[in-house]
Short mmCIF file of C-alpha atoms in Angstrom, two decimals:
data_model
loop_
_atom_site.label_atom_id
_atom_site.label_comp_id
_atom_site.label_asym_id
_atom_site.label_seq_id
_atom_site.Cartn_x
_atom_site.Cartn_y
_atom_site.Cartn_z
CA MET A 19 20.79 -12.95 -6.55
CA LYS A 20 17.86 -12.40 -9.94
CA ARG A 21 17.63 -15.99 -10.05
CA PHE A 22 16.57 -15.83 -6.05
CA LEU A 23 13.76 -13.41 -6.62
CA PHE A 24 12.29 -15.56 -9.31
CA VAL A 25 12.11 -18.48 -7.22
CA LEU A 26 10.65 -16.58 -3.95
CA ILE A 27 7.75 -15.89 -7.33
CA PHE A 28 7.05 -19.10 -6.86
CA LEU A 29 7.29 -19.43 -3.31
CA THR A 30 4.64 -16.47 -3.64
CA LEU A 31 6.69 -14.62 -1.32
CA HIS A 32 5.49 -11.84 -3.24
CA PHE A 33 6.06 -7.72 -1.79
CA CYS A 34 3.45 -6.07 -2.91
CA VAL A 35 2.50 -2.47 -2.31
CA SER A 36 -0.32 0.02 -1.40
CA ALA A 37 0.04 1.95 1.41
CA GLN A 38 -0.81 1.35 4.61
CA GLN A 39 0.10 4.85 6.30
CA PHE A 40 -1.54 7.06 9.17
CA SER A 41 1.10 9.20 10.57
CA GLN A 42 -0.42 12.10 7.73
CA TYR A 43 -4.17 12.03 9.34
CA ASN A 44 -5.22 15.21 10.26
CA THR A 45 -1.82 17.11 9.36
CA GLY A 46 -3.14 19.33 6.62
CA THR A 47 -0.11 18.47 4.42
CA LEU A 48 -0.73 18.76 0.81
CA TYR A 49 -0.44 14.78 0.48
CA ASP A 50 -2.56 14.13 3.59
CA ALA A 51 -4.97 16.67 1.61
CA PHE A 52 -5.19 14.15 -1.73
CA GLU A 53 -5.17 10.85 0.54
CA ASN A 54 -8.13 11.96 2.77
CA PRO A 55 -9.95 14.24 0.07
CA ALA A 56 -12.09 15.98 2.15
CA GLN A 57 -8.90 17.55 4.23
CA LYS A 58 -7.97 20.86 3.53
CA ALA A 59 -4.54 21.79 2.78
CA PHE A 60 -4.93 25.86 2.97
CA ILE A 61 -5.40 28.27 5.56
CA PRO A 62 -6.89 31.38 5.23
CA ASP A 63 -5.14 34.49 5.69
CA SER A 64 -2.05 32.26 6.36
CA SER A 65 -1.76 30.17 2.90
CA ARG A 66 0.04 31.17 -0.18
CA LYS A 67 -2.84 30.31 -3.01
CA VAL A 68 -0.96 27.00 -4.52
CA ALA A 69 0.29 24.45 -3.20
CA PHE A 70 3.10 22.11 -5.11
CA ASN A 71 5.32 19.52 -4.61
CA LEU A 72 8.01 20.72 -7.33
CA PHE A 73 8.10 16.93 -8.35
CA PHE A 74 9.23 15.55 -4.88
CA PRO A 75 8.32 12.55 -4.64
CA ASN A 76 6.57 12.00 -1.54
CA PHE A 77 5.59 8.55 -0.54
CA ASN A 78 4.98 5.76 1.52
CA THR A 79 6.37 2.57 1.08
CA ASP A 80 5.24 -1.02 3.67
CA VAL A 81 6.37 -4.27 3.65
CA THR A 82 5.54 -7.40 6.70
CA LEU A 83 6.34 -10.90 6.28
CA ALA A 84 4.69 -13.12 9.03
CA GLY A 85 5.28 -17.18 9.74
CA ASN A 86 8.00 -19.42 10.43
CA VAL A 87 9.97 -18.10 7.38
CA GLN A 88 11.42 -15.12 9.00
CA ALA A 89 14.53 -16.27 10.08
CA ALA A 90 15.33 -18.79 7.05
CA LEU A 91 14.71 -16.26 4.35
CA LYS A 92 16.79 -13.12 6.45
CA ASN A 93 19.63 -15.57 6.68
CA ARG A 94 18.84 -16.21 2.74
CA ALA A 95 18.77 -12.30 1.45
CA PHE A 96 21.85 -11.12 4.02
CA LEU A 97 23.88 -13.99 4.45
CA GLY A 98 23.53 -16.07 2.02
CA HIS A 99 22.51 -18.55 3.48
CA TYR A 100 19.22 -20.62 4.94
CA GLU A 101 18.53 -20.48 8.06
CA ASP A 102 15.85 -23.44 8.50
CA ASN A 103 15.44 -24.41 11.91
CA ALA A 104 11.75 -23.38 12.57
CA LEU A 105 10.67 -24.91 8.72
CA THR A 106 7.50 -27.53 9.75
CA ILE A 107 6.63 -30.32 7.44
CA GLY A 108 3.05 -31.51 7.07
CA LYS A 109 1.42 -29.34 9.36
CA GLN A 110 -0.63 -27.04 7.34
CA ASN A 111 1.84 -23.89 8.41
CA PHE A 112 1.65 -20.74 6.25
CA ASN A 113 3.65 -17.89 5.96
CA TYR A 114 1.74 -14.37 5.00
CA ALA A 115 3.62 -11.63 2.88
CA ASN A 116 2.04 -8.03 2.16
CA ALA A 117 3.92 -4.93 1.06
CA ASN A 118 2.71 -1.48 -0.12
CA ILE A 119 4.14 1.30 -1.97
CA ASN A 120 2.05 4.70 -2.93
CA ALA A 121 3.89 7.71 -5.02
CA TYR A 122 3.15 10.83 -6.01
CA SER A 123 5.41 11.98 -8.47
CA PHE A 124 3.61 15.34 -8.92
CA MET A 125 0.53 16.71 -6.79
CA LEU A 126 -1.00 20.61 -7.15
CA LYS A 127 -3.83 22.22 -5.12
CA VAL A 128 -4.89 25.70 -5.77
CA TYR A 129 -7.34 27.61 -3.37
CA ASN A 130 -10.15 28.26 -5.58
CA SER A 131 -12.50 30.01 -3.36
CA LEU A 132 -12.80 31.85 -0.09
CA ASN A 133 -16.59 31.47 0.09
CA GLY A 134 -16.62 27.29 1.21
CA ASP A 135 -13.33 27.27 1.30
CA GLN A 136 -12.54 25.48 -2.33
CA GLU A 137 -9.98 24.14 -3.52
CA LEU A 138 -8.69 21.81 -6.91
CA GLY A 139 -6.24 19.54 -7.25
CA PHE A 140 -4.26 17.44 -9.83
CA PHE A 141 -1.88 14.76 -9.12
CA ALA A 142 0.23 11.94 -11.31
CA GLN A 143 0.53 8.84 -8.58
CA SER A 144 1.97 5.31 -8.93
CA ARG A 145 1.24 2.48 -6.89
CA PHE A 146 2.39 -1.55 -6.56
CA GLU A 147 0.04 -3.94 -4.47
CA GLY A 148 -0.37 -6.86 -3.46
CA ARG A 149 -0.47 -10.06 -0.97
CA GLY A 150 0.92 -13.65 -0.96
CA VAL A 151 0.05 -16.93 1.21
CA PHE A 152 2.34 -19.59 1.51
CA SER A 153 3.31 -22.64 3.04
CA ASP A 154 7.02 -24.08 5.19
CA GLU A 155 7.55 -26.60 2.66
CA SER A 156 7.79 -24.48 -0.22
CA VAL A 157 11.17 -22.69 1.44
CA GLN A 158 12.13 -26.05 3.25
CA LEU A 159 12.28 -27.31 -0.23
CA VAL A 160 14.96 -25.20 -1.55
CA ALA A 161 16.43 -24.84 1.50
CA ASP A 162 17.16 -28.92 2.78
CA ASN A 163 15.12 -30.99 0.42
CA THR A 164 16.57 -33.89 3.13
CA ALA A 165 14.34 -32.84 5.54
CA PHE A 166 11.52 -34.69 3.57
CA SER A 167 11.95 -38.28 4.89
CA GLN A 168 8.49 -39.69 2.62
CA ALA A 169 8.73 -40.73 -0.77
CA SER A 170 5.20 -38.75 -1.42
CA TYR A 171 3.62 -35.39 -0.07
CA SER A 172 0.30 -34.00 -0.93
CA ASP A 173 -1.04 -30.32 -0.61
CA LEU A 174 2.18 -28.93 0.80
CA PHE A 175 2.95 -26.29 -2.24
CA ASN A 176 -0.82 -24.55 -2.10
CA ASN A 177 0.31 -21.54 -2.31
CA ARG A 178 -1.23 -18.18 -3.40
CA PHE A 179 -0.13 -14.56 -5.02
CA ASN A 180 -1.40 -11.71 -6.55
CA TYR A 181 0.17 -8.50 -7.40
CA GLN A 182 -0.34 -5.52 -9.51
CA ALA A 183 1.23 -1.90 -10.41
CA TYR A 184 -0.95 0.77 -12.00
CA HIS A 185 -0.22 4.91 -12.78
CA GLN A 186 -2.94 6.94 -11.82
CA ILE A 187 -4.35 10.37 -13.66
CA GLY A 188 -6.81 12.40 -11.81
CA VAL A 189 -8.27 15.51 -10.49
CA SER A 190 -9.65 16.52 -6.91
CA TYR A 191 -12.22 18.66 -4.95
CA ARG A 192 -12.79 19.77 -1.77
CA GLY A 193 -15.25 21.80 -0.42
CA ASN A 194 -17.42 23.13 2.45
CA VAL A 195 -20.89 22.75 2.94
CA ASP A 196 -21.47 24.92 6.05
CA GLU A 197 -19.29 25.76 9.22
CA HIS A 198 -19.17 21.99 9.73
CA LEU A 199 -19.40 19.80 7.01
CA ALA A 200 -16.96 19.67 4.70
CA PHE A 201 -16.92 17.47 1.45
CA GLY A 202 -13.76 15.59 -0.85
CA VAL A 203 -13.73 13.45 -3.96
CA LYS A 204 -10.75 12.05 -5.74
CA VAL A 205 -10.96 10.73 -9.57
CA SER A 206 -8.41 8.87 -11.03
CA ALA A 207 -7.52 7.53 -14.69
CA LEU A 208 -5.81 4.63 -14.31
CA LEU A 209 -2.97 3.27 -16.64
CA GLY A 210 -2.04 -0.89 -15.85
CA VAL A 211 1.67 -1.63 -15.59
CA VAL A 212 1.65 -5.25 -15.03
CA MET A 213 -0.77 -7.78 -13.17
CA ASN A 214 0.25 -11.86 -11.96
CA LYS A 215 -2.05 -13.48 -9.74
CA VAL A 216 -1.05 -17.62 -9.21
CA ASP A 217 -3.70 -20.19 -7.43
CA ILE A 218 -2.31 -23.39 -6.71
CA ASN A 219 -5.07 -25.62 -5.57
CA ARG A 220 -3.70 -28.75 -5.36
CA SER A 221 -0.11 -30.06 -5.10
CA ILE A 222 1.61 -33.37 -4.95
CA ILE A 223 5.43 -34.23 -5.07
CA ASN A 224 7.34 -37.56 -5.81
CA PHE A 225 11.11 -38.01 -4.13
CA ASP A 226 13.21 -40.69 -6.21
CA ARG A 227 15.95 -40.27 -4.02
CA ALA A 228 17.90 -42.74 -5.82
CA LYS A 229 18.28 -40.65 -9.23
CA ASP A 230 18.41 -37.59 -7.23
CA ARG A 231 15.23 -35.65 -8.03
CA ALA A 232 11.81 -35.15 -7.56
CA PHE A 233 8.40 -35.08 -10.02
CA LEU A 234 6.20 -31.75 -9.05
CA SER A 235 2.58 -31.53 -10.14
CA MET A 236 0.53 -28.65 -9.34
CA GLU A 237 -3.39 -27.79 -10.54
CA GLY A 238 -4.52 -24.51 -10.51
CA ASN A 239 -5.22 -21.46 -12.10
CA TYR A 240 -3.03 -18.45 -13.60
CA TYR A 241 -3.78 -14.76 -14.75
CA ALA A 242 -0.90 -12.53 -16.44
CA SER A 243 -1.08 -8.86 -18.08
CA PHE A 244 2.33 -9.90 -20.20
CA ASP A 245 4.00 -12.70 -21.75
CA PRO A 246 6.27 -15.03 -20.03
CA GLY A 247 9.81 -13.65 -20.33
CA LYS A 248 8.82 -10.89 -22.17
CA PHE A 249 8.16 -7.86 -19.50
CA SER A 250 10.70 -4.92 -19.98
CA ILE A 251 12.08 -1.76 -18.33
CA HIS A 252 9.70 0.05 -20.97
CA ASP A 253 6.63 -1.16 -19.62
CA LEU A 254 7.24 0.52 -17.07
CA LEU A 255 6.33 3.76 -18.71
CA PRO A 256 2.80 5.22 -18.68
CA SER A 257 0.24 3.75 -21.27
CA THR A 258 -3.68 2.99 -22.01
CA LYS A 259 -3.04 -0.36 -23.26
CA ASN A 260 -4.51 -1.30 -19.82
CA PRO A 261 -7.09 1.59 -18.51
CA GLY A 262 -9.22 1.89 -15.63
CA ALA A 263 -10.62 4.42 -13.16
CA SER A 264 -10.83 4.55 -8.99
CA ILE A 265 -12.75 7.31 -7.02
CA SER A 266 -11.87 7.91 -3.07
CA PHE A 267 -14.28 10.62 -1.31
CA GLY A 268 -15.46 11.46 1.71
CA THR A 269 -16.43 13.95 4.32
CA LEU A 270 -15.23 15.34 7.77
CA TYR A 271 -17.97 16.61 10.07
CA ILE A 272 -16.69 19.33 12.85
CA ALA A 273 -18.66 19.52 15.72
CA ASP A 274 -19.54 22.24 18.31
CA ASP A 275 -16.65 21.08 20.82
CA LYS A 276 -14.51 20.79 17.41
CA THR A 277 -14.38 17.04 17.79
CA ARG A 278 -13.33 16.28 13.79
CA ILE A 279 -15.28 12.88 12.51
CA GLN A 280 -13.88 12.19 9.14
CA LEU A 281 -15.52 8.79 6.86
CA ASN A 282 -13.83 8.09 3.64
CA ILE A 283 -13.31 5.25 0.95
CA LYS A 284 -10.44 5.27 -0.86
CA ASP A 285 -9.55 4.42 -4.39
CA LEU A 286 -12.41 2.20 -5.25
CA GLY A 287 -11.52 1.43 -8.83
CA PHE A 288 -10.67 -1.36 -11.26
CA ILE A 289 -8.71 -1.77 -14.35
CA HIS A 290 -8.99 -3.91 -17.32
CA TRP A 291 -6.38 -6.14 -18.95
CA ASN A 292 -5.71 -6.18 -21.88
CA SER A 293 -6.58 -8.99 -24.53
CA LEU A 294 -2.82 -10.09 -24.99
CA SER A 295 -3.20 -10.69 -21.54
CA HIS A 296 -3.20 -14.35 -20.58
CA THR A 297 -5.42 -16.66 -18.04
CA GLY A 298 -5.56 -20.42 -17.77
CA HIS A 299 -6.24 -23.75 -15.37
CA PHE A 300 -2.47 -25.21 -15.02
CA ASN A 301 -2.57 -29.13 -14.08
CA ASN A 302 0.89 -30.36 -15.41
CA THR A 303 3.61 -32.27 -13.68
CA GLY A 304 6.95 -31.25 -14.29
CA ILE A 305 10.87 -32.57 -12.75
CA ILE A 306 13.59 -31.04 -10.56
CA ASP A 307 16.79 -32.53 -11.22
CA SER A 308 19.97 -32.83 -8.92
CA LEU A 309 18.30 -32.30 -5.61
CA SER A 310 21.50 -32.71 -4.22
CA PHE A 311 23.41 -30.29 -6.44
CA PRO A 312 24.33 -26.20 -5.67
CA GLY A 313 21.39 -24.27 -7.89
CA ILE A 314 18.47 -25.65 -6.92
CA GLU A 315 16.54 -22.68 -6.48
CA ASN A 316 17.20 -22.01 -10.31
CA ARG A 317 16.12 -25.75 -11.02
CA MET A 318 13.06 -25.23 -8.55
CA ALA A 319 12.02 -21.59 -10.65
CA ARG A 320 12.29 -22.88 -13.84
CA THR A 321 9.77 -25.90 -13.07
CA ALA A 322 7.37 -23.96 -11.08
CA SER A 323 7.22 -21.30 -14.02
CA SER A 324 7.17 -24.30 -16.49
CA LEU A 325 4.06 -25.81 -14.87
CA VAL A 326 2.16 -22.38 -13.89
CA GLN A 327 2.64 -21.62 -18.00
CA SER A 328 1.52 -24.61 -18.68
CA ASN A 329 -1.81 -23.99 -20.86
CA PRO A 330 -1.72 -20.05 -21.36
CA VAL A 331 -4.36 -18.18 -22.80
CA GLU A 332 -4.80 -14.99 -24.35
CA HIS A 333 -7.95 -13.26 -23.06
CA GLY A 334 -8.44 -9.79 -21.33
CA PHE A 335 -9.67 -9.76 -17.25
CA THR A 336 -10.53 -7.37 -14.89
CA THR A 337 -9.64 -7.20 -11.59
CA PRO A 338 -10.31 -4.34 -8.40
CA THR A 339 -8.07 -2.07 -6.27
CA ASN A 340 -7.41 -2.41 -2.97
CA SER A 341 -9.92 -0.31 -1.60
CA LYS A 342 -10.36 0.66 1.90
CA ALA A 343 -12.92 2.26 3.84
CA GLU A 344 -11.97 4.49 7.06
CA VAL A 345 -13.44 5.95 9.91
CA SER A 346 -11.40 8.29 12.26
CA ALA A 347 -12.00 10.97 15.19
CA SER A 348 -9.85 13.23 16.50
CA LYS A 349 -9.85 17.20 18.70
CA ALA A 350 -6.76 19.42 19.31
CA TYR A 351 -5.90 20.21 22.93
CA LEU A 352 -3.71 22.62 23.93
CA LEU A 353 -1.15 21.33 26.98
CA ASN A 354 0.39 24.28 27.63
CA SER A 355 0.72 28.02 25.61
CA TYR A 356 3.40 26.34 23.26
CA ILE A 357 2.48 22.44 22.79
CA LYS A 358 -0.65 21.41 20.60
CA TYR A 359 -1.61 17.90 20.80
CA THR A 360 -4.02 16.08 18.49
CA PRO A 361 -4.79 12.49 18.99
CA THR A 362 -6.13 10.93 16.52
CA VAL A 363 -8.19 7.71 16.07
CA ILE A 364 -8.44 5.73 12.97
CA LEU A 365 -10.19 2.55 11.97
CA SER A 366 -9.06 0.69 8.79
CA LYS A 367 -10.92 -1.93 6.77
CA GLU A 368 -9.85 -2.90 3.14
CA LEU A 369 -13.14 -3.33 0.99
CA PHE A 370 -12.28 -6.88 -0.98
CA TYR A 371 -10.51 -8.74 1.58
CA THR A 372 -10.08 -9.75 5.20
CA GLY A 373 -7.56 -6.97 6.02
CA PHE A 374 -8.52 -4.84 9.33
CA THR A 375 -6.67 -1.96 11.64
CA ALA A 376 -6.70 0.47 13.79
CA ALA A 377 -4.44 2.67 14.34
CA MET A 378 -4.19 5.10 17.33
CA VAL A 379 -2.03 8.61 15.86
CA ASN A 380 -0.30 11.60 18.34
CA HIS A 381 0.70 14.90 16.98
CA PHE A 382 2.92 17.09 19.05
CA GLN A 383 3.15 20.19 17.72
CA TYR A 384 5.64 22.80 19.11
CA HIS A 385 5.44 26.21 16.81
CA ASN A 386 6.21 24.96 12.98
CA LEU A 387 7.86 21.48 14.58
CA VAL A 388 5.38 18.34 14.96
CA GLY A 389 6.34 14.77 16.47
CA THR A 390 4.23 12.11 16.01
CA LEU A 391 4.05 9.00 17.60
CA THR A 392 1.46 6.00 16.10
CA GLY A 393 0.40 3.15 16.97
CA ALA A 394 -1.57 -0.21 14.98
CA TYR A 395 -2.74 -3.31 15.80
CA SER A 396 -4.31 -5.04 12.64
CA ASP A 397 -6.69 -8.66 12.12
CA MET A 398 -3.28 -10.17 12.16
CA HIS A 399 -2.54 -9.62 15.64
CA PHE A 400 0.50 -7.51 14.44
CA PHE A 401 1.15 -4.74 16.70
CA SER A 402 3.26 -1.70 15.82
CA ILE A 403 5.23 1.73 16.64
CA GLY A 404 5.71 4.67 14.80
CA THR A 405 6.99 7.94 14.14
CA GLN A 406 7.58 11.04 12.20
CA LEU A 407 9.22 14.37 12.25
CA MET A 408 7.38 16.77 10.41
CA ILE A 409 8.74 20.71 9.66
CA LYS A 410 5.41 22.82 9.20
CA SER A 411 4.70 26.25 8.87
CA PRO A 412 1.69 27.85 6.63
CA ASN A 413 3.54 27.44 2.73
CA ALA A 414 6.03 24.92 3.56
CA GLU A 415 6.48 21.15 4.33
CA PHE A 416 8.87 18.83 4.78
CA PHE A 417 7.91 15.26 6.72
CA ILE A 418 9.72 12.06 6.95
CA GLY A 419 8.81 8.68 9.29
CA THR A 420 8.51 5.01 10.00
CA ASP A 421 4.89 3.63 11.08
CA ARG A 422 6.79 0.21 12.02
CA LEU A 423 9.75 1.45 13.84
CA VAL A 424 10.97 -1.44 16.08
CA GLN A 425 11.03 -4.09 12.95
CA SER A 426 12.43 -1.12 10.73
CA LEU A 427 15.24 -1.33 12.55
CA SER A 428 15.04 -4.72 13.28
CA LEU A 429 15.79 -5.47 9.12
CA ALA A 430 18.17 -2.64 9.63
CA ARG A 431 20.59 -4.40 11.55
CA SER A 432 20.21 -7.62 9.48
CA THR A 433 21.56 -6.45 6.95
CA ASN A 434 25.11 -6.43 9.35
CA THR A 435 24.79 -8.74 11.44
CA THR A 436 25.65 -12.70 12.26
CA SER A 437 23.22 -16.00 11.59
CA SER A 438 22.50 -16.79 15.44
CA GLN A 439 21.44 -12.84 16.04
CA ILE A 440 18.66 -12.76 13.03
CA SER A 441 17.34 -16.98 13.31
CA LYS A 442 14.81 -16.01 15.35
CA ASN A 443 11.17 -15.83 14.05
CA SER A 444 9.81 -12.56 15.87
CA THR A 445 5.77 -11.98 14.93
CA PHE A 446 6.40 -10.44 11.93
CA SER A 447 9.26 -8.82 9.87
CA GLY A 448 8.85 -5.70 8.09
CA ALA A 449 9.36 -2.08 7.31
CA ASN A 450 7.97 1.54 6.69
CA PHE A 451 9.69 4.01 5.28
CA PHE A 452 7.79 7.32 4.24
CA MET A 453 8.52 10.87 2.94
CA GLY A 454 7.53 14.02 1.35
CA PHE A 455 7.72 17.47 0.89
CA SER A 456 5.89 20.75 -0.88
CA ILE A 457 5.47 24.52 -0.81
CA LYS A 458 2.99 26.75 -1.23
CA MET A 459 2.86 30.01 -3.87
CA GLY A 460 1.13 32.85 -5.41
CA ALA A 461 -0.66 35.24 -3.08
CA VAL A 462 -1.26 35.33 0.20
CA ILE A 463 -5.07 33.88 0.55
CA GLU A 464 -6.93 36.69 2.05
CA HIS A 465 -9.80 36.11 4.75
CA PRO A 466 -13.30 37.54 3.60
CA TYR A 467 -13.65 40.31 6.26
CA ASN A 468 -9.46 41.21 5.68
CA ALA A 469 -9.88 40.78 1.41
CA SER A 470 -7.90 44.11 -0.72
CA SER A 471 -11.01 43.41 -3.61
CA ILE A 472 -14.89 42.45 -3.57
CA PRO A 473 -15.32 39.74 -5.45
CA MET A 474 -18.58 39.49 -7.09
CA GLY A 475 -21.79 37.28 -8.24
CA ASP A 476 -22.46 33.64 -7.03
CA HIS A 477 -19.98 32.48 -4.37
CA ARG A 478 -21.11 29.20 -3.26
CA ASN A 479 -19.18 25.90 -4.43
CA PHE A 480 -19.87 23.49 -6.13
CA VAL A 481 -20.40 21.44 -3.08
CA LYS A 482 -22.34 24.16 -1.54
CA ARG A 483 -24.70 24.83 -5.03
CA PHE A 484 -25.35 21.04 -5.21
CA TRP A 485 -26.51 20.36 -1.14
CA GLN A 486 -28.82 23.22 -1.15
CA ARG A 487 -30.80 21.95 -4.13
CA ILE A 488 -31.05 18.47 -2.34
CA THR A 489 -31.81 19.72 0.57
CA LYS A 490 -34.10 23.26 -0.54
CA LYS A 491 -32.10 24.67 1.78
CA GLU A 492 -30.58 28.36 1.13
CA ASP A 493 -28.61 30.18 3.18
#
């Protein structure tokens, strides 16, 4: 299986990680408050002053795969053989893989000021993000290479992929300017773990059927933060050898009719990979032997790896993080004496890639129980439905759900099914799962009118003081 995963690297099927998660919007959970910096996590006169996840990971995972290879790869992964009826040769059909993981191992927020709802947070977070584009022929070559009827083909394997993983450690701050406007910021130091990128711009394959072999030529560019074959579990630990920084900031405006409008720039940052990293331009030819014998995946992987890594140069380089700009609008409605309904419309645009997603999130709250129904549509024409179950009181919260319900259930069924049942390609395959927990501790936050003690001095928070200096407007 490890060999097979290495083959997938060549095929540029890298499930990359960096979460596209919408169901937590406007829930007021600790997770929501860190992801959307202007969102408040505390309720005066109800919440306690310190919110903490007790080191319980709050995370979101998301993977998607689109194109003709879906059935072939699911059959190979779950049943041990390829189902390649949908694959094409010479038709320039490409497949797309994308996935995201976002995990908070440590989250702590402190309610710092009654005047201005000032909140200060500290967190430790890990991410893995990336994407891949690869051709039908890349899978067909290992599924059944006898389908290649010609002796020579050009540009069938012009694939590309990139992925990177990193840790984040940082602080967040949130405060009200007035009763309508709030600002929030989240600043992180990044600790790069691993990065790899391959762009294949030209490829040629020549079959020598008489000797049961093929000559594969590839030209392109290669970036890697590690020596080939030397990455180990120890390298997953945080270190400062690949430093970086990122910032998220947002604003929340509450209109007179209680409509809530949020604007967020998320994870705008970079990582500088150290001078021992590898970069290079490759242009070489290798041989794939024994095309008709078992184990073609391993031999293909070894040949492809040797070509890509044939001309490395030790050199540092810098990559951006997968930043997003998001805007949302929501408003709460009382359906009856017991049920509150809060719809939220969200538009999300990736800043350094073409990705764009629109989502509609619907929260239904009955006392401390919240059920969520989410619909999302992307520029790849992917439509997904999500659900969430959350138990939330002023001082404790637990949530679990998925933003891709149908795809997640379909993938789960594929692990225990027959070839005929998963041989049909859908619009896209994928899975999404998220879960989180936190509690609040300490003294109860007392509203100024009910406070048992009277604080002295300048009660304005940092955001309010800064805003009033710019606008020259006093209370």
